[in-house]
mmCIF file of C-alpha atoms and ligand atoms in Angstrom:
data_model
loop_
_atom_site.group_PDB
_atom_site.id
_atom_site.type_symbol
_atom_site.label_atom_id
_atom_site.label_comp_id
_atom_site.label_asym_id
_atom_site.label_seq_id
_atom_site.Cartn_x
_atom_site.Cartn_y
_atom_site.Cartn_z
ATOM 1 C CA MET A 1 11.619 -28.105 -6.387
ATOM 2 C CA ILE A 2 11.290 -26.118 -3.157
ATOM 3 C CA ILE A 3 8.602 -23.440 -3.182
ATOM 4 C CA ASP A 4 9.770 -20.863 -0.675
ATOM 5 C CA LEU A 5 7.060 -18.335 0.121
ATOM 6 C CA ARG A 6 8.397 -17.239 3.502
ATOM 7 C CA SER A 7 9.679 -13.903 2.235
ATOM 8 C CA ASP A 8 10.707 -11.926 -0.837
ATOM 9 C CA THR A 9 14.215 -11.853 0.680
ATOM 10 C CA VAL A 10 14.911 -15.488 -0.299
ATOM 11 C CA THR A 11 15.662 -14.677 -3.956
ATOM 12 C CA LYS A 12 19.080 -15.431 -5.443
ATOM 13 C CA PRO A 13 20.782 -13.232 -8.033
ATOM 14 C CA THR A 14 20.035 -14.191 -11.632
ATOM 15 C CA LYS A 15 22.753 -14.721 -14.244
ATOM 16 C CA GLY A 16 22.155 -11.224 -15.631
ATOM 17 C CA MET A 17 22.515 -9.693 -12.189
ATOM 18 C CA LEU A 18 25.658 -11.719 -11.418
ATOM 19 C CA ASP A 19 27.206 -10.618 -14.727
ATOM 20 C CA ALA A 20 26.480 -6.981 -13.856
ATOM 21 C CA MET A 21 28.070 -7.522 -10.440
ATOM 22 C CA MET A 22 31.166 -9.285 -11.771
ATOM 23 C CA THR A 23 31.931 -6.537 -14.260
ATOM 24 C CA ALA A 24 31.302 -3.598 -11.899
ATOM 25 C CA LYS A 25 33.916 -0.871 -11.563
ATOM 26 C CA VAL A 26 34.747 -0.471 -7.878
ATOM 27 C CA GLY A 27 36.684 1.750 -5.478
ATOM 28 C CA ASP A 28 36.818 2.484 -1.758
ATOM 29 C CA ASP A 29 33.340 3.705 -0.888
ATOM 30 C CA VAL A 30 34.451 4.999 2.531
ATOM 31 C CA TYR A 31 36.438 7.571 0.496
ATOM 32 C CA LYS A 32 33.345 7.902 -1.765
ATOM 33 C CA GLU A 33 35.527 6.548 -4.597
ATOM 34 C CA ASP A 34 33.353 3.677 -5.729
ATOM 35 C CA PRO A 35 31.909 4.779 -9.091
ATOM 36 C CA THR A 36 29.152 2.162 -9.062
ATOM 37 C CA VAL A 37 27.946 3.045 -5.558
ATOM 38 C CA ASN A 38 28.073 6.724 -6.532
ATOM 39 C CA ALA A 39 26.030 5.966 -9.662
ATOM 40 C CA LEU A 40 23.400 4.021 -7.697
ATOM 41 C CA GLU A 41 23.106 6.781 -5.100
ATOM 42 C CA ALA A 42 22.798 9.459 -7.785
ATOM 43 C CA ARG A 43 20.193 7.436 -9.627
ATOM 44 C CA ILE A 44 18.009 6.864 -6.562
ATOM 45 C CA ALA A 45 18.333 10.492 -5.410
ATOM 46 C CA ASP A 46 17.244 11.533 -8.891
ATOM 47 C CA MET A 47 14.300 9.092 -8.941
ATOM 48 C CA PHE A 48 12.946 10.677 -5.764
ATOM 49 C CA GLY A 49 13.905 14.220 -6.750
ATOM 50 C CA MET A 50 15.973 14.503 -3.564
ATOM 51 C CA GLU A 51 19.493 15.799 -3.120
ATOM 52 C CA LYS A 52 21.338 12.929 -1.512
ATOM 53 C CA ALA A 53 21.229 9.151 -1.240
ATOM 54 C CA LEU A 54 23.409 6.773 0.747
ATOM 55 C CA PHE A 55 23.930 3.027 0.260
ATOM 56 C CA PHE A 56 23.449 0.772 3.310
ATOM 57 C CA PRO A 57 24.028 -2.923 3.958
ATOM 58 C CA THR A 58 20.507 -3.357 5.389
ATOM 59 C CA GLY A 59 17.149 -1.658 5.613
ATOM 60 C CA THR A 60 17.382 -1.843 9.377
ATOM 61 C CA MET A 61 20.565 0.224 9.364
ATOM 62 C CA ALA A 62 19.026 2.735 6.943
ATOM 63 C CA ASN A 63 15.952 3.108 9.177
ATOM 64 C CA GLN A 64 18.023 3.345 12.346
ATOM 65 C CA THR A 65 20.168 6.040 10.763
ATOM 66 C CA ALA A 66 17.015 7.946 9.811
ATOM 67 C CA LEU A 67 15.664 7.680 13.369
ATOM 68 C CA LYS A 68 18.959 9.029 14.671
ATOM 69 C CA LEU A 69 19.023 11.885 12.135
ATOM 70 C CA HIS A 70 15.603 13.116 13.241
ATOM 71 C CA THR A 71 15.747 12.652 17.016
ATOM 72 C CA ASN A 72 17.698 13.237 20.212
ATOM 73 C CA PRO A 73 17.823 10.775 23.141
ATOM 74 C CA GLY A 74 14.602 10.955 25.152
ATOM 75 C CA ASP A 75 12.493 11.917 22.126
ATOM 76 C CA GLN A 76 9.530 9.963 20.832
ATOM 77 C CA VAL A 77 8.663 8.706 17.354
ATOM 78 C CA ILE A 78 5.022 8.211 16.367
ATOM 79 C CA CYS A 79 4.538 4.978 14.409
ATOM 80 C CA ASP A 80 2.033 2.203 13.852
ATOM 81 C CA SER A 81 1.821 -0.574 16.464
ATOM 82 C CA ASN A 82 2.656 -3.015 13.636
ATOM 83 C CA SER A 83 5.667 -1.118 12.325
ATOM 84 C CA HIS A 84 8.967 -2.774 11.419
ATOM 85 C CA ILE A 85 10.959 -0.198 13.428
ATOM 86 C CA TYR A 86 9.043 -1.283 16.545
ATOM 87 C CA HIS A 87 8.807 -5.054 15.979
ATOM 88 C CA TYR A 88 11.730 -6.158 13.877
ATOM 89 C CA GLU A 89 14.745 -3.933 14.436
ATOM 90 C CA GLY A 90 15.878 -5.538 17.672
ATOM 91 C CA GLY A 91 14.812 -2.606 19.815
ATOM 92 C CA GLY A 92 17.222 -0.383 17.895
ATOM 93 C CA ALA A 93 15.116 2.731 18.427
ATOM 94 C CA SER A 94 16.043 2.579 22.122
ATOM 95 C CA PHE A 95 19.459 0.886 21.707
ATOM 96 C CA ASN A 96 20.828 3.213 19.031
ATOM 97 C CA CYS A 97 18.828 6.399 19.480
ATOM 98 C CA GLY A 98 17.555 6.346 23.080
ATOM 99 C CA ILE A 99 14.044 7.102 21.892
ATOM 100 C CA SER A 100 10.633 5.583 22.574
ATOM 101 C CA CYS A 101 7.836 4.686 20.167
ATOM 102 C CA LYS A 102 4.337 6.088 20.527
ATOM 103 C CA LEU A 103 2.318 3.276 19.003
ATOM 104 C CA LEU A 104 -0.810 4.084 17.011
ATOM 105 C CA GLN A 105 -3.545 1.482 16.567
ATOM 106 C CA GLY A 106 -3.906 1.835 12.841
ATOM 107 C CA SER A 107 -5.740 -0.236 10.285
ATOM 108 C CA GLY A 108 -3.661 -2.588 8.124
ATOM 109 C CA GLY A 109 -0.501 -0.940 9.466
ATOM 110 C CA MET A 110 -1.735 2.512 8.438
ATOM 111 C CA PHE A 111 -2.999 5.415 10.535
ATOM 112 C CA THR A 112 -4.596 8.816 9.961
ATOM 113 C CA ALA A 113 -3.447 12.420 10.261
ATOM 114 C CA LYS A 114 -6.009 12.840 13.051
ATOM 115 C CA GLN A 115 -4.385 10.000 15.042
ATOM 116 C CA VAL A 116 -0.988 11.657 14.596
ATOM 117 C CA GLU A 117 -2.327 15.020 15.751
ATOM 118 C CA GLU A 118 -3.763 13.400 18.902
ATOM 119 C CA ALA A 119 -0.539 11.508 19.674
ATOM 120 C CA ILE A 120 1.767 14.530 19.719
ATOM 121 C CA ASN A 121 2.928 15.493 23.197
ATOM 122 C CA PRO A 122 2.732 19.259 23.812
ATOM 123 C CA PRO A 123 6.362 20.418 23.552
ATOM 124 C CA ASP A 124 6.165 22.639 26.640
ATOM 125 C CA PHE A 125 4.779 19.795 28.805
ATOM 126 C CA TYR A 126 8.197 18.646 29.955
ATOM 127 C CA HIS A 127 6.861 15.583 31.814
ATOM 128 C CA SER A 128 6.308 13.749 28.521
ATOM 129 C CA PRO A 129 8.832 12.706 25.905
ATOM 130 C CA LEU A 130 9.335 15.258 23.159
ATOM 131 C CA THR A 131 7.643 14.161 19.953
ATOM 132 C CA SER A 132 10.045 14.805 17.104
ATOM 133 C CA LEU A 133 9.308 12.309 14.336
ATOM 134 C CA VAL A 134 6.501 10.473 12.549
ATOM 135 C CA GLU A 135 7.287 7.224 10.746
ATOM 136 C CA ILE A 136 5.196 5.595 8.024
ATOM 137 C CA GLU A 137 5.714 2.170 6.414
ATOM 138 C CA ASN A 138 4.640 1.685 2.777
ATOM 139 C CA THR A 139 3.791 -1.002 1.926
ATOM 140 C CA ALA A 140 2.978 -2.020 5.494
ATOM 141 C CA ASN A 141 4.507 -5.462 6.057
ATOM 142 C CA ARG A 142 2.427 -6.655 9.019
ATOM 143 C CA GLY A 143 -0.494 -4.827 7.459
ATOM 144 C CA GLY A 144 -0.380 -7.465 4.694
ATOM 145 C CA GLY A 145 1.494 -5.452 2.069
ATOM 146 C CA SER A 146 -1.115 -2.700 2.206
ATOM 147 C CA CYS A 147 -0.627 0.571 0.333
ATOM 148 C CA TRP A 148 -1.153 3.989 1.870
ATOM 149 C CA ASP A 149 -3.580 6.525 0.475
ATOM 150 C CA PHE A 150 -1.276 9.301 -0.711
ATOM 151 C CA ASN A 151 -3.813 11.956 0.304
ATOM 152 C CA GLU A 152 -3.607 10.801 3.925
ATOM 153 C CA ILE A 153 0.194 11.021 3.729
ATOM 154 C CA LYS A 154 -0.109 14.621 2.531
ATOM 155 C CA LYS A 155 -2.382 15.404 5.487
ATOM 156 C CA ILE A 156 0.189 13.868 7.849
ATOM 157 C CA ARG A 157 2.868 16.044 6.223
ATOM 158 C CA LYS A 158 0.751 19.102 7.086
ATOM 159 C CA VAL A 159 0.473 18.006 10.723
ATOM 160 C CA CYS A 160 4.258 17.497 10.800
ATOM 161 C CA ASP A 161 4.811 20.980 9.379
ATOM 162 C CA THR A 162 2.482 22.556 11.935
ATOM 163 C CA HIS A 163 4.310 20.849 14.814
ATOM 164 C CA SER A 164 7.846 20.920 13.350
ATOM 165 C CA LEU A 165 8.129 17.120 13.220
ATOM 166 C CA GLY A 166 10.256 15.087 10.836
ATOM 167 C CA LEU A 167 8.568 12.542 8.559
ATOM 168 C CA HIS A 168 10.389 9.318 7.661
ATOM 169 C CA LEU A 169 9.194 6.634 5.259
ATOM 170 C CA ASP A 170 10.228 3.017 5.736
ATOM 171 C CA GLY A 171 9.914 2.185 2.066
ATOM 172 C CA ALA A 172 11.434 -1.293 2.193
ATOM 173 C CA ARG A 173 8.634 -2.280 -0.201
ATOM 174 C CA LEU A 174 7.783 1.151 -1.558
ATOM 175 C CA TRP A 175 8.577 -0.247 -5.020
ATOM 176 C CA ASN A 176 5.578 -2.568 -4.682
ATOM 177 C CA ALA A 177 3.302 0.336 -3.728
ATOM 178 C CA LEU A 178 4.574 2.479 -6.620
ATOM 179 C CA ILE A 179 3.836 -0.301 -9.109
ATOM 180 C CA ALA A 180 0.511 -1.347 -7.543
ATOM 181 C CA LYS A 181 -0.843 2.206 -7.404
ATOM 182 C CA ASN A 182 1.007 3.642 -10.385
ATOM 183 C CA GLU A 183 2.544 6.355 -8.217
ATOM 184 C CA SER A 184 5.655 8.425 -8.788
ATOM 185 C CA PRO A 185 8.703 8.327 -6.494
ATOM 186 C CA LYS A 186 9.047 12.097 -6.991
ATOM 187 C CA ASP A 187 5.712 12.667 -5.208
ATOM 188 C CA TYR A 188 7.095 10.730 -2.242
ATOM 189 C CA GLY A 189 10.317 12.731 -2.361
ATOM 190 C CA GLN A 190 8.286 15.917 -1.963
ATOM 191 C CA VAL A 191 6.463 14.935 1.230
ATOM 192 C CA PHE A 192 9.038 12.949 3.201
ATOM 193 C CA ASP A 193 12.207 14.185 4.906
ATOM 194 C CA SER A 194 13.850 10.802 4.463
ATOM 195 C CA ILE A 195 12.999 7.549 2.706
ATOM 196 C CA SER A 196 14.624 4.127 3.018
ATOM 197 C CA VAL A 197 14.204 1.634 0.193
ATOM 198 C CA CYS A 198 15.323 -2.015 0.031
ATOM 199 C CA LEU A 199 17.033 -3.560 -2.955
ATOM 200 C CA SER A 200 17.026 -7.020 -1.387
ATOM 201 C CA LYS A 201 13.253 -7.614 -1.275
ATOM 202 C CA GLY A 202 11.117 -7.528 -4.410
ATOM 203 C CA LEU A 203 13.961 -6.193 -6.542
ATOM 204 C CA GLY A 204 15.910 -9.411 -5.998
ATOM 205 C CA CYS A 205 19.357 -8.127 -4.961
ATOM 206 C CA PRO A 206 21.432 -10.162 -2.505
ATOM 207 C CA VAL A 207 22.108 -7.125 -0.271
ATOM 208 C CA GLY A 208 21.417 -3.460 0.008
ATOM 209 C CA SER A 209 19.228 -0.563 0.980
ATOM 210 C CA VAL A 210 19.396 3.131 0.227
ATOM 211 C CA LEU A 211 18.457 6.105 2.392
ATOM 212 C CA VAL A 212 17.481 9.215 0.494
ATOM 213 C CA GLY A 213 16.780 12.775 1.648
ATOM 214 C CA ASN A 214 17.758 16.366 1.135
ATOM 215 C CA GLU A 215 21.221 17.681 2.007
ATOM 216 C CA ALA A 216 20.188 19.317 5.290
ATOM 217 C CA VAL A 217 18.736 16.064 6.684
ATOM 218 C CA MET A 218 21.392 13.762 5.200
ATOM 219 C CA GLN A 219 24.430 15.768 6.301
ATOM 220 C CA LYS A 220 25.234 13.482 9.242
ATOM 221 C CA ALA A 221 23.979 10.257 7.635
ATOM 222 C CA ILE A 222 27.435 9.093 6.569
ATOM 223 C CA ARG A 223 28.814 9.674 10.084
ATOM 224 C CA ILE A 224 25.972 7.690 11.662
ATOM 225 C CA ARG A 225 26.389 4.894 9.131
ATOM 226 C CA LYS A 226 30.088 4.754 10.071
ATOM 227 C CA ILE A 227 29.262 4.619 13.790
ATOM 228 C CA LEU A 228 26.796 1.773 13.188
ATOM 229 C CA GLY A 229 29.557 -0.115 11.370
ATOM 230 C CA GLY A 230 28.143 0.318 7.897
ATOM 231 C CA GLY A 231 31.057 2.020 6.158
ATOM 232 C CA MET A 232 31.967 -0.499 3.452
ATOM 233 C CA ARG A 233 34.766 -0.553 0.880
ATOM 234 C CA GLN A 234 34.526 -2.009 -2.671
ATOM 235 C CA VAL A 235 30.766 -2.447 -2.541
ATOM 236 C CA GLY A 236 30.228 -1.414 -6.126
ATOM 237 C CA TYR A 237 29.782 -5.164 -6.704
ATOM 238 C CA LEU A 238 26.606 -4.927 -4.635
ATOM 239 C CA ALA A 239 25.500 -1.544 -5.954
ATOM 240 C CA ALA A 240 25.769 -2.978 -9.479
ATOM 241 C CA ALA A 241 23.080 -5.481 -8.516
ATOM 242 C CA GLY A 242 20.902 -2.547 -7.454
ATOM 243 C CA LEU A 243 21.368 -0.716 -10.759
ATOM 244 C CA TYR A 244 20.612 -3.918 -12.637
ATOM 245 C CA ALA A 245 17.476 -4.485 -10.543
ATOM 246 C CA LEU A 246 16.145 -0.975 -11.194
ATOM 247 C CA ASP A 247 16.514 -1.608 -14.941
ATOM 248 C CA ASN A 248 15.118 -5.134 -14.976
ATOM 249 C CA ASN A 249 13.118 -6.040 -11.882
ATOM 250 C CA LEU A 250 10.900 -3.075 -11.099
ATOM 251 C CA GLU A 251 8.058 -3.331 -13.598
ATOM 252 C CA ARG A 252 7.840 -7.094 -13.135
ATOM 253 C CA LEU A 253 6.596 -6.649 -9.546
ATOM 254 C CA ALA A 254 3.132 -6.469 -11.101
ATOM 255 C CA SER A 255 3.362 -10.211 -11.805
ATOM 256 C CA ASP A 256 4.153 -10.938 -8.126
ATOM 257 C CA HIS A 257 1.039 -8.934 -7.235
ATOM 258 C CA LYS A 258 -1.082 -10.843 -9.736
ATOM 259 C CA LYS A 259 0.055 -14.193 -8.327
ATOM 260 C CA ALA A 260 -0.662 -12.990 -4.778
ATOM 261 C CA LYS A 261 -4.218 -12.060 -5.813
ATOM 262 C CA GLU A 262 -4.705 -15.535 -7.280
ATOM 263 C CA ILE A 263 -3.453 -17.137 -4.051
ATOM 264 C CA GLU A 264 -5.852 -14.931 -2.066
ATOM 265 C CA SER A 265 -8.703 -16.102 -4.212
ATOM 266 C CA VAL A 266 -7.919 -19.820 -3.692
ATOM 267 C CA LEU A 267 -7.219 -19.414 0.043
ATOM 268 C CA SER A 268 -10.448 -17.575 0.737
ATOM 269 C CA LYS A 269 -12.437 -20.538 -0.647
ATOM 270 C CA LEU A 270 -10.771 -23.102 1.656
ATOM 271 C CA ALA A 271 -12.883 -24.429 4.506
ATOM 272 C CA ILE A 272 -9.923 -24.403 6.940
ATOM 273 C CA VAL A 273 -9.236 -20.706 6.282
ATOM 274 C CA LYS A 274 -11.098 -18.211 8.440
ATOM 275 C CA HIS A 275 -9.946 -14.923 7.019
ATOM 276 C CA VAL A 276 -7.613 -13.549 4.337
ATOM 277 C CA GLN A 277 -6.518 -9.911 4.567
ATOM 278 C CA THR A 278 -7.209 -8.010 1.354
ATOM 279 C CA VAL A 279 -4.231 -8.410 -0.953
ATOM 280 C CA GLU A 280 -2.869 -5.282 -2.640
ATOM 281 C CA THR A 281 0.726 -6.243 -3.407
ATOM 282 C CA ASN A 282 2.912 -9.336 -2.846
ATOM 283 C CA ILE A 283 2.013 -10.236 0.757
ATOM 284 C CA ILE A 284 -0.867 -12.447 1.853
ATOM 285 C CA ILE A 285 -1.732 -12.651 5.557
ATOM 286 C CA PHE A 286 -4.393 -15.121 6.600
ATOM 287 C CA GLU A 287 -5.825 -16.989 9.554
ATOM 288 C CA LEU A 288 -7.001 -20.573 9.907
ATOM 289 C CA GLN A 289 -10.390 -21.418 11.437
ATOM 290 C CA GLN A 290 -8.547 -22.986 14.363
ATOM 291 C CA GLN A 291 -5.115 -21.882 15.504
ATOM 292 C CA ALA A 292 -4.539 -25.469 16.650
ATOM 293 C CA HIS A 293 -4.485 -26.565 13.013
ATOM 294 C CA GLU A 294 -1.523 -24.357 12.158
ATOM 295 C CA ALA A 295 1.258 -26.935 12.679
ATOM 296 C CA GLN A 296 -0.710 -29.542 10.707
ATOM 297 C CA PHE A 297 -1.378 -27.085 7.873
ATOM 298 C CA LEU A 298 2.294 -26.047 7.664
ATOM 299 C CA LYS A 299 3.350 -29.723 7.759
ATOM 300 C CA ALA A 300 0.997 -30.647 4.907
ATOM 301 C CA LEU A 301 2.531 -27.885 2.801
ATOM 302 C CA ASP A 302 6.055 -28.790 3.879
ATOM 303 C CA ASP A 303 5.426 -32.372 2.731
ATOM 304 C CA ASN A 304 4.914 -30.830 -0.699
ATOM 305 C CA ASN A 305 8.129 -28.778 -0.372
ATOM 306 C CA ILE A 306 6.164 -25.573 0.173
ATOM 307 C CA LYS A 307 7.433 -23.227 2.869
ATOM 308 C CA LEU A 308 5.552 -20.393 4.508
ATOM 309 C CA ILE A 309 5.816 -18.625 7.793
ATOM 310 C CA GLY A 310 3.756 -18.118 10.951
ATOM 311 C CA MET A 311 3.588 -14.557 12.278
ATOM 312 C CA GLY A 312 2.252 -15.407 15.740
ATOM 313 C CA ASN A 313 -1.313 -14.869 16.976
ATOM 314 C CA GLY A 314 -2.524 -17.509 14.525
ATOM 315 C CA LYS A 315 -1.562 -15.455 11.489
ATOM 316 C CA LEU A 316 0.277 -16.978 8.534
ATOM 317 C CA ARG A 317 2.155 -15.121 5.813
ATOM 318 C CA ILE A 318 2.884 -15.812 2.157
ATOM 319 C CA VAL A 319 5.114 -13.557 0.070
ATOM 320 C CA THR A 320 5.437 -13.837 -3.722
ATOM 321 C CA HIS A 321 8.728 -12.880 -5.392
ATOM 322 C CA LEU A 322 11.088 -13.051 -8.346
ATOM 323 C CA ASP A 323 12.093 -16.697 -7.751
ATOM 324 C CA TYR A 324 8.485 -17.873 -7.407
ATOM 325 C CA THR A 325 7.967 -19.118 -10.948
ATOM 326 C CA ASN A 326 4.776 -19.779 -12.912
ATOM 327 C CA ALA A 327 5.370 -23.529 -12.527
ATOM 328 C CA MET A 328 5.686 -23.163 -8.734
ATOM 329 C CA HIS A 329 2.550 -21.040 -8.702
ATOM 330 C CA ASP A 330 0.555 -23.684 -10.557
ATOM 331 C CA LYS A 331 1.782 -26.400 -8.216
ATOM 332 C CA PHE A 332 1.092 -24.333 -5.083
ATOM 333 C CA LEU A 333 -2.466 -23.485 -6.146
ATOM 334 C CA ASP A 334 -3.050 -27.134 -6.974
ATOM 335 C CA VAL A 335 -1.759 -28.348 -3.579
ATOM 336 C CA LEU A 336 -3.752 -25.657 -1.770
ATOM 337 C CA SER A 337 -7.021 -26.469 -3.451
ATOM 338 C CA HIS A 338 -6.621 -30.165 -2.523
ATOM 339 C CA LEU A 339 -5.941 -29.544 1.162
HETATM 340 C C1 PLP B 1 12.712 -5.988 5.375
HETATM 341 C C2 PLP B 1 12.227 -4.734 5.943
HETATM 342 C C3 PLP B 1 13.116 -3.755 6.419
HETATM 343 C C4 PLP B 1 14.613 -3.921 6.396
HETATM 344 O O1 PLP B 1 15.049 -5.121 6.824
HETATM 345 P P1 PLP B 1 16.555 -5.663 6.650
HETATM 346 O O2 PLP B 1 16.373 -7.113 6.782
HETATM 347 O O3 PLP B 1 17.342 -5.042 7.707
HETATM 348 O O4 PLP B 1 17.040 -5.237 5.296
HETATM 349 C C5 PLP B 1 12.582 -2.591 6.896
HETATM 350 N N1 PLP B 1 11.270 -2.383 6.918
HETATM 351 C C6 PLP B 1 10.388 -3.285 6.462
HETATM 352 C C7 PLP B 1 8.941 -2.968 6.465
HETATM 353 C C8 PLP B 1 10.838 -4.497 5.965
HETATM 354 O O5 PLP B 1 9.954 -5.395 5.534
#
């Protein structure tokens, strides 16, 4: 039994999901003729109370498309210094969109409306890049799966309105935030211009992300997706997994969160652990007393078939997910407490 806690992307489709995939009705999605993709897009648009949704192979491509929709080359996006679009999209903001990132030093991957206000370049000061977009990540991955305060998001929306800026949400793990905080996707649909959500993280699909927004913003999304190489054909097989996941794997995220809390509690009592970031969802980020002990610590776990990941700077990450069973949880806690 291998206990893989590196990421919530390691899950494999369950029998129920595979059955849904195998029996999906499909068509050529580039002609918008795949009924299952169309159904998934309609369902997600409806969940968020927005006009249009588009299926993507990856969250990175959905985010990159959003960046492109909201900016012109030379522009600047305001985002957290820990954001996925800055750290983990291969420099796509500059490669695909020709834009730069204005990095905010937030807390737990989250920043304030005041910080946004201060980071906006005056539009008539032509020496500086033109600020055109603000990007938020919820939950914040490098922030340790932290959840935003919705009131702060509303304040940021106001700042964006005052300065005519777009507001994009990287909601790869928004599902976790919605469940953890009992929030409604429709509220998010009202404040953001575009939202990307992943099906391949906590929801347990093998592939897929969706970008959602209103017609005016999404008009060119399909063209940009095509340019990025994301126009796919009979992908109803994959969209079917998404529909299945929304029916079956959304509410259960609460159990991933509960397990993560229990891991936090055991970790924070270990002598070798210096600090555990407060756990709100399915991600646990922690530091050892001595960075030099990291390899030894990971090896001791690996000897017990337990895999986790280093994030650099002495930080380690654990992510709970659909394939992390109760039996694995019991074993992991047992191994941890005997380290
Ligand atoms: C996983 C993730 C994405 C998308 O990543 P892909 O691997 O391209 O699907 C985007 N943002 C965040 C915060 C993520 O964790």
